[in-house]
Coordinates of N, CA and C in Angstrom, one line a residue:
M42 N 10.8 -5.3 -5.3 CA 10.7 -6.0 -4.5 C 10.3 -6.8 -5.9
K43 N 11.0 -8.1 -5.5 CA 11.2 -9.2 -6.5 C 11.0 -10.5 -5.5
I44 N 9.7 -11.5 -5.3 CA 9.9 -12.6 -5.1 C 9.8 -13.9 -6.0
S45 N 10.8 -14.8 -5.5 CA 11.0 -16.2 -6.6 C 10.5 -17.0 -5.8
Y46 N 10.2 -18.6 -6.3 CA 10.3 -19.5 -5.4 C 11.0 -21.0 -6.5
N47 N 11.4 -21.6 -6.1 CA 11.7 -22.7 -6.4 C 11.2 -23.8 -5.9
P48 N 10.0 -24.7 -6.7 CA 9.8 -26.0 -5.9 C 10.7 -26.6 -6.0
E49 N 11.9 -27.1 -6.7 CA 13.2 -28.3 -6.7 C 13.6 -28.1 -5.3
T50 N 14.1 -27.3 -5.6 CA 14.8 -26.6 -4.0 C 14.3 -26.5 -3.2
D51 N 12.9 -25.9 -3.1 CA 12.0 -25.7 -1.8 C 12.5 -24.6 -1.4
V52 N 13.2 -23.8 -2.1 CA 13.7 -22.2 -1.6 C 12.8 -21.4 -2.1
L53 N 12.4 -20.1 -1.2 CA 11.9 -18.8 -1.0 C 12.7 -17.8 -1.4
N54 N 12.7 -16.7 -2.1 CA 13.5 -15.7 -2.3 C 12.7 -14.4 -2.3
I55 N 13.0 -13.2 -1.2 CA 12.3 -11.7 -1.2 C 13.4 -11.0 -1.5
Y56 N 13.9 -10.5 -3.0 CA 14.5 -9.5 -3.2 C 14.3 -8.3 -2.7
F57 N 14.8 -7.4 -1.7 CA 14.2 -6.3 -1.7 C 14.6 -4.8 -2.6
Q58 N 15.9 -5.3 -3.3 CA 16.9 -4.3 -4.0 C 17.8 -5.0 -4.8
E59 N 18.2 -4.6 -6.2 CA 19.4 -5.2 -6.9 C 20.5 -4.4 -6.1
S60 N 21.3 -4.9 -5.3 CA 22.9 -4.7 -4.9 C 23.7 -5.7 -4.3
P61 N 24.7 -5.4 -4.7 CA 25.9 -6.6 -4.4 C 25.7 -7.2 -2.9
V62 N 25.8 -8.4 -2.7 CA 25.6 -8.8 -1.4 C 26.9 -8.4 -0.8
E63 N 27.2 -7.9 0.5 CA 28.3 -8.1 1.3 C 28.7 -8.5 2.4
K64 N 27.4 -9.0 3.1 CA 27.6 -9.9 4.1 C 25.9 -10.5 4.0
R65 N 26.4 -12.0 4.7 CA 25.3 -12.7 4.7 C 25.4 -12.7 6.1
E66 N 24.0 -13.6 7.0 CA 24.0 -13.7 8.1 C 22.4 -15.1 8.2
R67 N 23.0 -16.2 8.8 CA 22.1 -17.0 9.1 C 21.3 -17.0 10.0
E68 N 20.2 -16.2 10.3 CA 19.2 -15.9 11.2 C 18.6 -17.1 12.3
Q69 N 18.3 -18.4 11.1 CA 17.6 -19.6 11.9 C 18.3 -20.3 11.0
P70 N 18.4 -21.8 11.2 CA 18.6 -22.6 10.2 C 17.7 -22.3 9.0
D71 N 17.0 -22.3 8.9 CA 16.2 -22.0 7.5 C 16.0 -20.7 7.3
R72 N 16.1 -19.0 7.4 CA 16.4 -18.3 7.4 C 17.8 -17.7 7.0
I73 N 17.6 -17.1 5.2 CA 19.5 -16.1 5.4 C 19.1 -15.0 5.1
L74 N 19.3 -13.9 5.4 CA 19.5 -12.3 5.6 C 20.9 -11.9 4.5
D75 N 20.7 -11.4 3.6 CA 21.7 -11.0 3.0 C 21.7 -9.3 2.9
Y76 N 22.7 -8.6 3.1 CA 23.1 -7.4 3.1 C 23.8 -6.4 2.1
D77 N 23.7 -5.7 2.2 CA 24.6 -4.3 1.0 C 25.6 -4.3 2.1
K78 N 26.7 -3.2 0.9 CA 27.6 -2.9 1.7 C 27.1 -1.4 3.0
N79 N 26.2 -1.2 2.4 CA 25.7 -0.1 3.7 C 24.8 -0.8 4.7
G80 N 24.3 -2.0 4.8 CA 23.8 -2.6 5.8 C 22.4 -2.7 5.5
N81 N 22.2 -2.0 3.9 CA 20.5 -2.7 3.8 C 20.6 -4.0 3.8
L82 N 19.2 -4.5 4.1 CA 18.8 -5.9 3.7 C 18.3 -6.1 2.1
V83 N 19.0 -6.5 1.2 CA 19.2 -7.0 -0.2 C 18.1 -8.3 -0.1
R84 N 18.0 -9.5 0.5 CA 17.5 -10.1 0.3 C 17.4 -11.4 1.5
L85 N 15.9 -11.8 1.4 CA 15.7 -13.0 2.4 C 15.5 -14.1 1.9
K86 N 16.0 -15.0 1.9 CA 16.3 -16.7 1.8 C 15.4 -17.4 3.0
I87 N 14.5 -18.0 2.2 CA 13.8 -19.3 3.1 C 13.8 -20.5 2.8
L88 N 14.7 -21.6 3.5 CA 15.1 -22.5 3.1 C 13.6 -23.7 3.5
N89 N 13.6 -24.7 3.2 CA 12.3 -25.5 3.1 C 11.1 -24.7 3.3
A90 N 10.8 -24.1 2.4 CA 9.8 -22.7 2.4 C 8.6 -23.9 2.7
S91 N 8.2 -25.0 2.2 CA 6.7 -25.5 2.2 C 6.6 -25.9 3.6
Q92 N 7.4 -26.1 4.2 CA 7.5 -26.4 5.8 C 7.3 -24.9 6.9
R93 N 7.7 -24.0 6.0 CA 7.7 -22.4 6.3 C 6.1 -21.5 6.5
V94 N 5.9 -21.9 5.4 CA 5.3 -20.8 4.4 C 3.8 -21.8 4.0
S95 N 2.5 -20.9 4.3 CA 1.4 -21.8 4.0 C 1.3 -22.8 2.6
N96 N 1.8 -21.5 1.9 CA 1.5 -21.6 0.6 C 2.5 -21.1 -0.2
P97 N 4.2 -21.4 -0.7 CA 5.1 -20.7 -1.2 C 4.7 -20.4 -2.7
Q98 N 4.1 -21.1 -3.5 CA 3.4 -20.6 -4.6 C 2.7 -19.2 -5.3
R99 N 1.8 -19.2 -3.4 CA 1.4 -18.2 -3.8 C 1.2 -16.8 -3.3
V100 N 1.3 -15.6 -3.9 CA 1.5 -14.2 -3.5 C 0.7 -13.5 -3.4
E101 N 0.0 -12.6 -2.2 CA -0.5 -11.7 -2.1 C 0.1 -10.4 -1.7
Y102 N 0.1 -9.4 -2.6 CA 0.5 -8.0 -2.3 C -0.6 -7.3 -2.2
S103 N -0.1 -6.4 -1.4 CA -0.9 -5.0 -1.0 C 0.3 -3.8 -0.5
V104 N -0.2 -2.5 -1.4 CA 0.8 -1.6 -0.7 C -0.7 -0.2 0.1
I105 N -0.4 -0.2 1.2 CA -0.8 0.5 2.3 C 0.2 2.1 1.9
L106 N -1.1 2.9 1.8 CA -0.7 4.5 1.2 C -1.4 5.2 2.1
P107 N -0.8 6.2 2.9 CA -1.4 6.9 4.0 C -2.7 7.7 2.9
N108 N -3.8 7.8 3.6 CA -4.9 8.6 3.0 C -4.5 10.2 2.8
P109 N -5.0 10.6 1.6 CA -4.6 12.0 1.1 C -5.3 13.1 2.0
V110 N -6.5 12.5 2.2 CA -7.1 13.3 3.0 C -7.0 13.6 4.3
T111 N -7.2 14.4 4.8 CA -6.8 15.3 5.9 C -8.1 15.4 6.7
E112 N -8.0 15.6 8.3 CA -8.9 15.8 8.9 C -9.6 17.1 7.9
E113 N -11.4 16.9 8.8 CA -12.2 18.3 8.3 C -11.2 19.6 8.7
G114 N -11.4 20.3 7.3 CA -10.9 21.7 7.9 C -9.2 22.0 7.9
K115 N -8.6 21.0 8.1 CA -7.4 20.9 7.7 C -6.6 20.9 6.7
P116 N -5.9 21.9 5.5 CA -5.8 21.7 4.3 C -4.8 20.8 4.1
L117 N -4.7 20.0 2.8 CA -3.5 19.4 2.0 C -2.3 19.8 2.2
S118 N -1.2 19.4 3.0 CA 0.3 19.8 2.6 C 0.2 19.4 1.1
L119 N 1.6 20.2 0.6 CA 2.5 20.0 -0.8 C 2.8 18.5 -1.0
S120 N 3.2 17.9 0.1 CA 3.5 16.5 0.3 C 2.8 15.5 0.1
D121 N 1.7 16.1 0.6 CA 0.3 15.3 0.3 C -0.2 14.9 -0.9
R122 N -0.4 16.4 -1.5 CA -0.8 16.7 -2.8 C -0.1 15.8 -4.0
L123 N 1.3 16.1 -3.7 CA 2.2 15.1 -4.5 C 2.2 13.5 -4.2
A124 N 1.9 13.0 -3.0 CA 1.9 11.8 -3.1 C 0.7 11.5 -3.7
F125 N -0.4 11.9 -3.5 CA -1.8 11.4 -4.1 C -1.4 11.3 -6.1
M126 N -0.9 12.4 -6.5 CA -0.8 12.7 -7.5 C 0.4 11.3 -8.5
Q127 N 1.0 10.9 -7.6 CA 2.0 10.0 -8.1 C 1.3 8.8 -8.1
L128 N 0.4 8.4 -7.5 CA -0.5 7.1 -7.3 C -0.7 7.1 -8.8
P129 N -0.7 5.8 -9.1 CA -1.7 5.2 -10.6 C -3.0 6.2 -11.0
L130 N -3.6 5.8 -11.7 CA -4.5 6.5 -12.1 C -5.6 5.9 -11.4
E131 N -5.8 4.5 -12.0 CA -6.9 4.0 -11.2 C -6.9 4.0 -9.9
E132 N -5.5 3.9 -8.9 CA -5.9 4.1 -7.3 C -6.3 5.4 -6.9
R133 N -6.2 6.4 -8.0 CA -6.5 8.1 -7.5 C -8.0 7.8 -7.8
R134 N -8.8 7.2 -9.0 CA -10.0 7.1 -8.9 C -10.5 6.3 -8.0
R135 N -10.1 5.3 -7.4 CA -10.7 4.7 -6.4 C -11.0 5.3 -5.0
I136 N -9.6 6.0 -4.8 CA -9.7 7.0 -3.7 C -10.9 8.3 -3.7
L137 N -11.0 8.3 -4.9 CA -12.0 9.8 -5.3 C -13.0 9.6 -5.3
A138 N -13.6 7.8 -5.7 CA -15.1 7.6 -5.7 C -15.5 7.1 -4.4
A139 N -14.5 6.6 -3.2 CA -14.7 6.3 -1.8 C -15.2 7.8 -1.2
Q140 N -14.5 9.0 -1.7 CA -14.5 9.8 -1.3 C -16.0 10.7 -1.1
S141 N -16.2 10.7 -2.7 CA -17.8 11.1 -3.7 C -19.0 10.0 -2.5
E142 N -18.5 9.0 -2.4 CA -19.8 8.0 -1.8 C -19.6 8.4 -0.3
A143 N -18.9 9.2 0.1 CA -18.9 9.8 2.1 C -19.4 11.0 1.6
M144 N -19.1 11.8 0.2 CA -20.1 12.9 0.6 C -21.7 12.7 0.3
I145 N -21.8 11.7 -0.5 CA -23.1 11.6 -0.5 C -24.2 11.3 0.7
E146 N -23.1 10.0 1.6 CA -24.0 9.9 2.7 C -24.2 11.4 3.7
H147 N -23.1 12.2 3.4 CA -23.2 13.4 4.3 C -24.5 13.9 3.7
Y148 N -24.4 14.4 2.4 CA -25.7 15.0 2.0 C -27.2 14.7 2.1
E149 N -27.2 13.1 2.3 CA -28.2 12.9 2.5 C -28.7 12.6 4.0
Q150 N -27.9 12.7 5.0 CA -28.3 13.0 6.3 C -28.3 14.2 6.4
D151 N -28.1 15.3 6.1 CA -27.9 16.8 6.1 C -28.8 17.3 5.2
T152 N -30.2 17.8 5.9 CA -31.7 18.2 5.7 C -31.4 19.5 4.9
E153 N -30.8 20.4 5.4 CA -31.0 21.6 4.9 C -30.7 22.4 3.8
W154 N -29.4 21.5 2.9 CA -29.7 21.7 1.5 C -30.5 21.4 0.5
R155 N -31.7 20.5 1.4 CA -32.5 20.0 0.7 C -33.8 21.6 0.7
E156 N -34.3 21.8 1.7 CA -34.8 23.3 2.1 C -34.0 24.0 1.2
F157 N -33.0 24.6 1.1 CA -32.4 25.5 -0.1 C -32.5 25.0 -1.2
Q158 N -32.6 24.0 -1.5 CA -32.7 23.2 -2.9 C -34.3 23.4 -3.6
G159 N -35.2 23.2 -2.6 CA -36.8 23.3 -2.7 C -37.2 24.7 -3.1
S160 N -36.2 25.7 -2.4 CA -37.2 27.0 -2.3 C -37.1 28.2 -3.6
D161 N -37.7 28.9 -3.4 CA -37.2 29.9 -4.4 C -36.0 30.4 -4.0
I162 N -36.0 31.3 -5.2 CA -34.4 32.1 -5.2 C -35.2 33.7 -5.4
I163 N -35.1 34.5 -3.8 CA -35.3 35.9 -3.9 C -34.2 36.7 -4.0
A164 N -34.8 37.7 -4.9 CA -33.3 39.1 -5.2 C -33.9 39.9 -4.1
Y165 N -32.8 40.5 -3.2 CA -33.4 41.4 -2.6 C -32.7 42.8 -3.4

């Protein structure tokens, strides 16, 4: 996806894919939708963008991915594991750090492991 804004023409373009445009629809007087031959959205063009968007020169971007960790006791599927491994390394590190923080909280609340840790090991 690519976003461009031209302050001279006050046009904001959001490109969803690089395909030839086969069909163009004017949704509103200020919005134009371009589609490829399969009906997939190629571009959204917003005319008079400074009047329609709070700040067309500022872009915030986030990707919301499914959490690779499932409910307790439910094993991860192969597709979940593959999706996790395809994430950028920094994102995987962030997720693992959050999981380790959750585990620390769990073990700090659970006193049974402390009793085990403080006792002697007895061989029978």
